[in-house]
Short mmCIF file of C-alpha atoms and ligand atoms in Angstrom, two decimals:
data_model
loop_
_atom_site.label_atom_id
_atom_site.label_comp_id
_atom_site.label_asym_id
_atom_site.label_seq_id
_atom_site.Cartn_x
_atom_site.Cartn_y
_atom_site.Cartn_z
CA MET A 10 -17.15 11.30 -11.15
CA SER A 11 -20.33 10.46 -13.48
CA GLY A 12 -21.26 7.03 -11.54
CA THR A 13 -21.80 5.60 -14.87
CA ASP A 14 -18.49 4.05 -15.24
CA THR A 15 -17.68 0.54 -15.21
CA ILE A 16 -15.43 -2.22 -14.52
CA VAL A 17 -13.93 -3.66 -17.95
CA ALA A 18 -10.94 -5.50 -16.28
CA ALA A 19 -9.64 -7.62 -13.53
CA ASP A 20 -5.88 -8.75 -13.99
CA VAL A 21 -3.26 -10.14 -11.45
CA VAL A 22 -0.22 -9.14 -11.68
CA ILE A 23 2.37 -12.24 -9.95
CA THR A 24 5.95 -10.61 -10.12
CA SER A 25 9.04 -11.47 -7.73
CA PRO A 26 11.70 -8.59 -7.78
CA GLY A 27 13.59 -10.15 -4.97
CA ARG A 28 10.31 -11.74 -3.25
CA ASN A 29 6.91 -12.39 -4.54
CA PHE A 30 4.30 -9.62 -4.92
CA VAL A 31 0.15 -10.45 -6.07
CA THR A 32 -1.09 -7.52 -7.52
CA LEU A 33 -4.41 -6.60 -8.68
CA LYS A 34 -5.13 -4.27 -11.63
CA ILE A 35 -8.68 -2.99 -12.11
CA THR A 36 -9.59 -1.07 -15.49
CA THR A 37 -12.64 0.80 -16.22
CA ALA A 38 -13.98 1.66 -19.54
CA GLU A 39 -13.26 5.29 -19.02
CA GLY A 40 -9.23 4.11 -18.91
CA LEU A 41 -8.71 4.53 -15.07
CA VAL A 42 -6.57 1.83 -13.83
CA GLY A 43 -6.93 1.01 -9.69
CA TRP A 44 -4.23 -1.08 -7.89
CA GLY A 45 -4.24 -3.11 -5.23
CA ASP A 46 -2.04 -5.07 -2.88
CA ALA A 47 -2.76 -8.55 -2.78
CA THR A 48 -0.21 -10.17 -1.64
CA LEU A 49 0.00 -13.16 1.17
CA ASN A 50 3.41 -13.97 2.21
CA GLY A 51 4.40 -17.85 1.38
CA ARG A 52 0.43 -18.54 -0.12
CA GLU A 53 0.57 -16.07 -2.61
CA LEU A 54 -0.79 -18.06 -5.46
CA ALA A 55 -4.38 -18.92 -3.51
CA VAL A 56 -4.96 -15.35 -3.31
CA ALA A 57 -4.09 -14.85 -7.17
CA SER A 58 -6.44 -17.96 -7.93
CA TYR A 59 -9.14 -16.85 -5.58
CA LEU A 60 -8.73 -13.38 -7.73
CA ARG A 61 -8.92 -14.41 -10.71
CA ASP A 62 -11.07 -17.25 -10.82
CA HIS A 63 -13.75 -16.19 -7.96
CA VAL A 64 -13.72 -12.42 -8.08
CA ALA A 65 -12.64 -10.66 -11.33
CA PRO A 66 -15.80 -12.43 -13.08
CA LEU A 67 -17.74 -10.66 -10.60
CA LEU A 68 -16.16 -7.44 -11.11
CA ILE A 69 -16.75 -6.90 -14.48
CA GLY A 70 -19.57 -4.51 -15.55
CA ARG A 71 -20.40 -3.28 -11.86
CA ASP A 72 -19.41 0.74 -11.17
CA PRO A 73 -16.11 1.00 -9.66
CA ALA A 74 -17.46 4.39 -7.41
CA ARG A 75 -19.42 1.34 -5.31
CA ILE A 76 -16.65 0.58 -3.12
CA GLU A 77 -18.84 -0.32 0.04
CA ASP A 78 -21.60 -2.55 -2.33
CA THR A 79 -18.74 -4.11 -3.69
CA TRP A 80 -17.25 -5.19 -0.18
CA GLN A 81 -20.55 -6.06 1.19
CA TYR A 82 -20.86 -8.31 -2.16
CA LEU A 83 -17.81 -9.79 -1.93
CA TYR A 84 -17.90 -10.70 1.85
CA ARG A 85 -21.54 -11.31 2.77
CA GLY A 86 -22.58 -12.65 -0.86
CA ALA A 87 -19.54 -15.12 -1.06
CA TYR A 88 -21.00 -16.95 2.34
CA TRP A 89 -17.38 -18.24 2.87
CA ARG A 90 -15.98 -15.41 4.75
CA ARG A 91 -13.20 -14.27 6.83
CA GLY A 92 -9.64 -16.11 6.64
CA PRO A 93 -6.56 -14.52 5.03
CA VAL A 94 -6.96 -15.68 1.37
CA THR A 95 -10.91 -14.03 1.08
CA MET A 96 -9.98 -10.81 3.38
CA THR A 97 -6.61 -10.12 1.47
CA SER A 98 -8.29 -10.50 -1.61
CA VAL A 99 -11.53 -8.56 -0.43
CA GLY A 100 -8.74 -6.00 0.55
CA ALA A 101 -6.96 -5.90 -2.96
CA VAL A 102 -10.23 -5.06 -4.70
CA ASP A 103 -11.29 -2.67 -1.95
CA LEU A 104 -7.69 -0.86 -2.38
CA ALA A 105 -8.13 -0.64 -6.45
CA LEU A 106 -11.59 0.98 -6.14
CA TRP A 107 -10.63 3.47 -3.70
CA ASP A 108 -7.77 4.20 -6.04
CA ILE A 109 -10.11 4.46 -8.90
CA LYS A 110 -12.09 6.96 -7.01
CA GLY A 111 -9.18 8.94 -6.22
CA LYS A 112 -8.55 9.30 -10.12
CA ALA A 113 -11.93 10.12 -11.23
CA THR A 114 -12.00 12.64 -8.47
CA GLY A 115 -8.25 14.18 -8.33
CA GLN A 116 -7.82 13.74 -5.22
CA PRO A 117 -5.45 11.72 -3.10
CA VAL A 118 -7.38 8.97 -1.29
CA TYR A 119 -6.81 10.53 2.32
CA GLN A 120 -8.69 13.55 1.11
CA LEU A 121 -11.88 11.27 0.54
CA LEU A 122 -11.04 9.94 4.35
CA GLY A 123 -11.59 13.13 5.65
CA GLY A 124 -8.79 15.07 5.41
CA ALA A 125 -5.63 14.87 7.34
CA VAL A 126 -5.89 15.11 10.70
CA ARG A 127 -1.88 14.69 11.39
CA ASP A 128 1.15 16.22 8.62
CA ARG A 129 3.10 13.29 9.36
CA ILE A 130 3.09 9.61 10.56
CA LEU A 131 5.43 8.20 12.45
CA CYS A 132 6.90 5.03 11.28
CA TYR A 133 9.60 2.26 12.98
CA THR A 134 12.04 0.17 11.00
CA HIS A 135 13.55 -2.94 12.21
CA ALA A 136 17.30 -3.41 13.60
CA SER A 137 18.89 -6.67 14.07
CA GLY A 138 21.84 -8.32 15.27
CA TRP A 139 23.58 -11.48 15.96
CA ASP A 140 24.83 -10.14 19.19
CA VAL A 141 24.28 -7.27 21.12
CA PRO A 142 27.12 -5.26 20.28
CA ARG A 143 26.27 -5.50 16.39
CA LEU A 144 22.22 -5.25 17.19
CA LEU A 145 23.77 -1.58 19.32
CA ASP A 146 25.41 -0.77 15.80
CA ALA A 147 22.39 -1.62 13.79
CA VAL A 148 20.15 0.51 16.24
CA ASP A 149 22.63 3.45 15.54
CA ALA A 150 22.46 2.87 11.99
CA GLN A 151 19.09 3.41 11.61
CA ARG A 152 18.91 6.76 14.36
CA GLU A 153 21.50 7.90 11.91
CA ARG A 154 18.64 6.86 8.83
CA GLY A 155 16.61 9.45 11.28
CA PHE A 156 14.59 6.61 12.61
CA ARG A 157 13.01 7.66 16.06
CA ALA A 158 11.53 4.12 16.51
CA VAL A 159 13.08 1.13 16.08
CA ARG A 160 12.17 -2.58 16.69
CA ALA A 161 15.36 -4.41 18.27
CA GLN A 162 15.83 -8.10 17.72
CA SER A 163 18.74 -10.19 18.19
CA GLY A 164 20.14 -13.91 18.16
CA VAL A 165 19.67 -15.85 20.85
CA PRO A 166 23.14 -17.28 22.72
CA GLY A 167 23.09 -21.32 21.81
CA LEU A 168 21.11 -21.40 19.13
CA GLY A 169 21.17 -20.96 15.42
CA THR A 170 19.76 -18.55 13.38
CA VAL A 171 16.29 -16.94 15.29
CA TYR A 172 13.37 -15.37 13.47
CA GLY A 173 15.81 -14.61 10.19
CA VAL A 174 18.65 -12.99 12.43
CA SER A 175 21.71 -15.04 11.64
CA GLU A 176 25.47 -14.50 12.20
CA ASN A 177 25.95 -13.37 8.65
CA ALA A 178 22.66 -11.34 8.02
CA PRO A 179 22.83 -7.78 6.95
CA ALA A 180 21.43 -5.76 10.02
CA HIS A 181 18.17 -4.63 8.45
CA GLU A 182 17.34 -7.96 6.40
CA GLN A 183 14.22 -8.48 4.49
CA THR A 184 11.05 -10.38 6.12
CA PRO A 185 11.96 -14.14 5.33
CA GLY A 186 10.18 -16.07 2.34
CA HIS A 187 13.11 -18.11 1.46
CA LYS A 188 13.16 -20.65 -1.73
CA PRO A 189 12.27 -24.23 -0.42
CA ALA A 190 15.52 -25.58 0.78
CA SER A 191 16.59 -28.12 -1.63
CA GLY A 192 19.40 -30.58 0.53
CA HIS A 193 18.57 -32.46 3.75
CA GLU A 194 21.42 -31.06 5.56
CA GLN A 195 20.52 -29.00 8.66
CA PRO A 196 23.89 -26.89 9.17
CA ASP A 197 23.14 -24.71 12.92
CA GLY A 198 19.53 -25.54 12.51
CA ARG A 199 19.18 -23.53 9.47
CA GLY A 200 18.89 -25.85 6.65
CA PRO A 201 15.85 -27.69 5.31
CA GLY A 202 13.91 -29.92 7.66
CA PRO A 203 14.46 -34.10 7.37
CA HIS A 204 11.88 -34.48 4.68
CA GLY A 205 13.18 -32.91 1.82
CA PRO A 206 12.38 -29.67 0.11
CA GLY A 207 10.59 -27.32 1.89
CA PRO A 208 10.84 -24.13 4.19
CA GLN A 209 14.07 -23.39 6.06
CA GLU A 210 13.96 -24.33 9.63
CA GLU A 211 15.13 -22.73 12.92
CA ILE A 212 15.64 -24.32 16.02
CA TRP A 213 13.68 -22.38 19.09
CA ASP A 214 14.35 -22.48 22.52
CA THR A 215 11.79 -20.55 24.94
CA ASP A 216 14.03 -20.55 28.06
CA ALA A 217 17.43 -19.23 26.17
CA TYR A 218 15.29 -16.80 24.80
CA LEU A 219 13.77 -15.66 28.22
CA ARG A 220 17.10 -16.07 29.74
CA HIS A 221 18.73 -13.72 26.59
CA ALA A 222 15.62 -10.86 25.96
CA PRO A 223 15.63 -8.52 28.74
CA GLU A 224 19.24 -8.49 29.10
CA MET A 225 19.35 -7.62 25.44
CA LEU A 226 16.65 -4.96 25.51
CA ALA A 227 17.87 -3.43 28.62
CA ALA A 228 21.55 -3.24 26.47
CA VAL A 229 19.74 -1.47 23.87
CA ARG A 230 17.81 0.92 26.35
CA GLU A 231 20.94 1.81 28.39
CA HIS A 232 22.56 2.33 24.94
CA VAL A 233 19.88 4.77 23.45
CA GLY A 234 18.78 6.72 26.32
CA PRO A 235 15.55 7.38 26.85
CA GLU A 236 13.50 9.08 23.79
CA LEU A 237 14.29 6.41 21.14
CA LYS A 238 10.72 4.13 20.80
CA LEU A 239 11.85 0.60 21.38
CA LEU A 240 10.01 -2.00 20.54
CA HIS A 241 10.46 -6.08 20.40
CA ASP A 242 8.63 -8.59 18.68
CA VAL A 243 8.34 -12.20 20.34
CA HIS A 244 6.54 -13.85 17.41
CA HIS A 245 3.57 -15.96 18.84
CA ARG A 246 6.21 -18.26 20.71
CA LEU A 247 5.00 -17.95 24.59
CA THR A 248 2.72 -19.39 26.68
CA PRO A 249 0.71 -17.13 29.35
CA GLY A 250 3.06 -17.57 32.24
CA GLU A 251 6.13 -16.79 30.12
CA ALA A 252 4.60 -14.12 28.75
CA ALA A 253 3.62 -12.12 31.84
CA ARG A 254 6.92 -13.15 33.24
CA LEU A 255 8.99 -11.44 30.33
CA GLY A 256 6.57 -8.19 30.48
CA LYS A 257 7.33 -7.79 34.13
CA ALA A 258 10.92 -8.05 33.30
CA LEU A 259 10.66 -5.78 30.38
CA GLU A 260 8.81 -2.70 32.19
CA ALA A 261 12.17 -1.11 33.34
CA VAL A 262 12.89 -0.90 29.57
CA ASN A 263 10.02 1.04 28.88
CA LEU A 264 9.30 -0.23 25.45
CA PHE A 265 6.60 1.43 22.93
CA TRP A 266 5.60 -2.32 22.61
CA LEU A 267 5.95 -5.83 23.20
CA GLU A 268 4.17 -7.68 19.88
CA ASP A 269 2.60 -11.13 19.63
CA VAL A 270 3.85 -12.41 23.07
CA THR A 271 1.16 -15.49 22.65
CA PRO A 272 -0.37 -17.30 19.44
CA ALA A 273 -3.18 -15.62 18.03
CA GLU A 274 -5.86 -17.77 18.39
CA ASN A 275 -6.22 -17.56 22.10
CA GLN A 276 -7.15 -14.64 23.25
CA GLU A 277 -8.14 -15.43 26.47
CA VAL A 278 -4.80 -15.56 27.76
CA LEU A 279 -4.13 -11.99 27.44
CA ARG A 280 -6.26 -11.28 30.62
CA HIS A 281 -3.52 -13.56 32.16
CA VAL A 282 -0.73 -11.28 30.97
CA ARG A 283 -2.56 -7.94 31.58
CA ARG A 284 -2.85 -8.72 35.35
CA HIS A 285 0.81 -8.88 35.61
CA THR A 286 2.44 -6.55 33.74
CA THR A 287 1.78 -2.98 32.34
CA VAL A 288 4.24 -3.78 29.05
CA PRO A 289 2.19 -1.91 26.25
CA LEU A 290 0.86 -4.94 24.24
CA ALA A 291 0.67 -5.06 20.29
CA ILE A 292 -1.36 -7.43 18.35
CA GLY A 293 -3.00 -8.53 15.62
CA GLU A 294 -0.64 -8.71 12.15
CA VAL A 295 -2.32 -11.92 11.07
CA PHE A 296 -6.29 -10.99 11.90
CA ASN A 297 -8.22 -10.47 9.36
CA THR A 298 -10.73 -9.03 10.02
CA VAL A 299 -12.80 -6.95 13.15
CA TRP A 300 -14.23 -9.67 14.38
CA GLU A 301 -10.78 -10.94 15.45
CA CYS A 302 -10.21 -7.83 17.35
CA GLN A 303 -13.23 -7.16 18.98
CA THR A 304 -12.55 -9.07 22.39
CA LEU A 305 -8.93 -7.69 22.34
CA ILE A 306 -10.26 -4.26 21.92
CA THR A 307 -13.39 -3.85 23.79
CA GLU A 308 -11.83 -5.49 27.12
CA GLN A 309 -8.75 -3.82 26.49
CA LEU A 310 -6.17 -6.40 26.19
CA ILE A 311 -4.32 -4.77 23.67
CA ASP A 312 -2.70 -1.06 23.14
CA PHE A 313 -2.13 -1.41 19.85
CA VAL A 314 -3.76 -3.32 16.98
CA ARG A 315 -1.29 -4.64 14.08
CA THR A 316 -4.14 -5.71 11.47
CA CYS A 317 -2.81 -4.76 7.66
CA VAL A 318 -4.59 -2.90 5.32
CA THR A 319 -4.22 -5.60 2.46
CA HIS A 320 -5.04 -8.49 4.53
CA ALA A 321 -7.84 -7.28 6.80
CA GLY A 322 -10.36 -6.52 3.82
CA GLY A 323 -8.61 -3.14 2.60
CA ILE A 324 -9.44 0.71 3.92
CA SER A 325 -12.58 0.17 4.26
CA HIS A 326 -12.41 -2.26 6.79
CA LEU A 327 -9.28 -1.04 8.43
CA ARG A 328 -11.43 2.06 9.32
CA ARG A 329 -13.95 0.14 10.86
CA ILE A 330 -11.19 -1.39 12.69
CA ALA A 331 -9.72 2.10 13.82
CA ALA A 332 -13.02 3.49 14.38
CA LEU A 333 -13.66 0.29 17.11
CA ALA A 334 -10.26 0.86 18.61
CA GLU A 335 -11.04 4.28 18.83
CA LEU A 336 -13.89 3.58 21.75
CA TRP A 337 -11.63 1.93 24.04
CA GLN A 338 -8.00 3.91 23.10
CA VAL A 339 -6.82 1.32 21.12
CA ARG A 340 -4.55 2.71 18.51
CA LEU A 341 -3.52 1.45 15.13
CA GLY A 342 0.25 0.25 14.19
CA PRO A 343 -0.06 -1.63 10.98
CA HIS A 344 1.77 -4.76 9.98
CA GLY A 345 4.68 -3.03 6.91
CA PRO A 346 6.90 -5.64 6.47
CA SER A 347 8.61 -5.89 3.33
CA ASP A 348 6.31 -8.69 2.06
CA ILE A 349 3.24 -6.29 1.70
CA SER A 350 4.12 -4.37 -1.41
CA PRO A 351 4.68 -0.38 -1.80
CA VAL A 352 0.94 -0.55 -2.91
CA ALA A 353 -0.75 -1.88 0.69
CA LEU A 354 2.26 0.44 2.36
CA GLY A 355 0.68 3.54 0.53
CA ALA A 356 -2.78 2.63 1.24
CA SER A 357 -1.82 2.56 4.90
CA LEU A 358 -0.65 5.63 4.60
CA HIS A 359 -3.29 7.18 3.97
CA VAL A 360 -5.66 5.65 6.34
CA GLY A 361 -2.67 6.83 8.78
CA LEU A 362 -2.99 10.40 7.71
CA SER A 363 -6.57 10.36 8.10
CA THR A 364 -7.35 8.51 11.54
CA PRO A 365 -6.90 10.17 14.80
CA ASN A 366 -5.93 6.96 16.54
CA PHE A 367 -3.48 5.77 14.11
CA ALA A 368 -0.22 5.45 15.90
CA ILE A 369 2.85 4.22 14.36
CA GLN A 370 3.51 2.37 10.88
CA GLU A 371 5.73 -0.55 10.63
CA TYR A 372 8.16 0.26 7.67
CA MET A 373 11.06 -2.12 6.72
CA GLY A 374 11.89 -0.42 3.67
CA TYR A 375 12.62 -2.36 0.26
CA GLU A 376 15.08 -3.13 -2.28
CA PRO A 377 16.10 -0.56 -4.58
CA VAL A 378 14.34 -2.60 -7.65
CA VAL A 379 11.02 -3.23 -6.01
CA HIS A 380 10.62 1.16 -5.80
CA GLU A 381 10.90 0.68 -9.76
CA VAL A 382 8.72 -1.75 -10.32
CA PHE A 383 5.72 -0.01 -7.85
CA ARG A 384 6.85 3.71 -8.41
CA HIS A 385 5.13 5.46 -5.30
CA ALA A 386 4.02 8.71 -4.32
CA TRP A 387 4.61 8.07 -0.49
CA SER A 388 8.02 9.18 1.11
CA TYR A 389 10.26 8.80 3.94
CA GLU A 390 11.88 11.65 5.38
CA ASP A 391 13.16 11.72 9.46
CA GLY A 392 11.47 9.18 10.51
CA HIS A 393 8.48 9.58 9.09
CA LEU A 394 6.48 8.63 6.18
CA HIS A 395 3.65 10.68 3.83
CA PRO A 396 1.63 9.42 1.50
CA GLY A 397 1.98 12.06 -1.07
CA ASP A 398 -0.63 13.92 -3.17
CA GLU A 399 -0.73 12.14 -6.16
CA PRO A 400 -4.46 11.43 -7.07
CA GLY A 401 -5.58 7.83 -5.59
CA LEU A 402 -3.41 5.86 -3.77
CA GLY A 403 -0.42 7.61 -5.66
CA ILE A 404 1.09 4.13 -7.22
CA GLU A 405 2.05 3.29 -10.21
CA VAL A 406 3.30 -0.45 -11.18
CA ASP A 407 5.77 -0.92 -14.35
CA GLU A 408 4.25 -4.02 -15.57
CA ALA A 409 6.77 -4.42 -18.38
CA LEU A 410 9.61 -4.47 -15.73
CA ALA A 411 7.28 -6.43 -13.20
CA ALA A 412 6.88 -9.07 -16.21
CA ARG A 413 10.79 -9.71 -15.60
CA PHE A 414 10.68 -11.33 -12.67
CA PRO A 415 8.04 -14.47 -12.67
CA TYR A 416 6.92 -15.99 -9.76
CA GLU A 417 9.18 -18.56 -7.45
CA PRO A 418 8.17 -20.51 -4.86
CA ALA A 419 9.07 -19.03 -1.25
CA TYR A 420 8.02 -20.26 2.13
CA LEU A 421 8.31 -18.62 5.54
CA PRO A 422 10.65 -20.24 7.73
CA VAL A 423 9.43 -22.96 10.18
CA ALA A 424 10.39 -22.64 13.77
CA ARG A 425 10.93 -26.59 15.72
CA ARG A 426 11.68 -26.36 19.88
CA ARG A 427 14.87 -28.81 20.61
CA ASP A 428 13.02 -31.73 21.10
CA GLY A 429 11.58 -31.69 17.07
CA SER A 430 8.34 -30.74 17.39
CA ILE A 431 6.70 -27.40 15.85
CA THR A 432 6.36 -23.90 17.47
CA ASP A 433 4.71 -20.88 16.70
CA TRP A 434 6.74 -18.61 13.89
O1 EZ4 B 28 6.94 -12.40 10.18
O2 EZ4 B 28 5.76 -10.36 7.62
O3 EZ4 B 28 6.22 -7.65 12.34
N1 EZ4 B 28 6.19 -8.12 11.46
C1 EZ4 B 28 6.34 -9.50 11.63
C2 EZ4 B 28 6.50 -10.30 10.31
C3 EZ4 B 28 5.96 -11.26 9.88
C4 EZ4 B 28 6.31 -11.53 8.09
C5 EZ4 B 28 5.18 -12.67 7.54
O4 EZ4 B 28 4.99 -13.06 6.46
O5 EZ4 B 28 6.13 -10.37 12.54
O6 EZ4 B 28 7.94 -9.70 9.68
CO1 CO B 29 5.42 -9.04 14.18
#
């Protein structure tokens, strides 16, 4: 790399092949192109504006080789720091610059991060079923596709749709990102809210969930035997006491992890949960910097940190989180839902292949058209992922195809308790 190349353009590509993705394209004077994912589910245009209006003008004329300096410039130099919109924007720039550095040197990014420390990356996928028999079928279908680790979620007796699991939904549905509801009806708790167009709404009942979840997960363990890695996501919906009770009730199930038991803001509560259960805890998909992870890691209140490469400041920052976590035997299990693009998934895999304490990658998969818009060198085989050996991140975006899918407003659903009050999603 000459070190004399300069950034000549930074463009934001918004496309909605079934769901919205925001992508940053950085172009250099020497004709190199780097891609970064900037998708923030349900708040996509805020990041697009941050990049277009506030970041792109600062990138023009900069040396693309100076990844760390650019990171510091955008983080410290902005004065206003942290938060999902800022850190997703910084993350997108970081990904694009690593992509360019890889292309400039002819190396896949994992080689620039020190080379492979493993041959392939274990991943987990989702299985959902309205009731236990359908969940077991869904788990079996994922085992047949080779998955060694499965996140099991089901409906809850007496409730309508629960976290996107509905009676007629496919077994491995996409992460919610629904178009705004237009009417005022609320059939089975799933329709729009009482105030008109907006996110779909679900009714949540913690007692019903706590009665059902241990039984449901025990049935899955009984069905699959001891080897399959089982995971379960609680989505921030419990109090500390409830979380401790659930953890204890699940110990015999031998979960690989129990995810997001309590809301992310109050980290002290994990001390209480830890005192009562040895169930492995995973937290952090909504965290954006190492600062939000610091207490949880250094006090060993979690076993897995879930920060995502695109929402937590890119490859450069995720590696810092990994380095801190390594000191405390906390491992990485990054967020990888269908609402981050294949660009971010690829970047996460370059980190995964080269980072010792990387445990597992979430992999929900994508609709076929998404694979066409984002052509990627990464691949899935036999329960594992690999980033591929193309220079850079190994992603090419088909911009002509992307342009055929314009942005569509979409929201994550909202959950209310039976009394109408909002609860955590
Ligand atoms: O709800 O990605 O573990 N995965 C998850 C996801 C999140 C969505 C939010 O955009 O919890 O499905
Ligand atoms: Co989650």
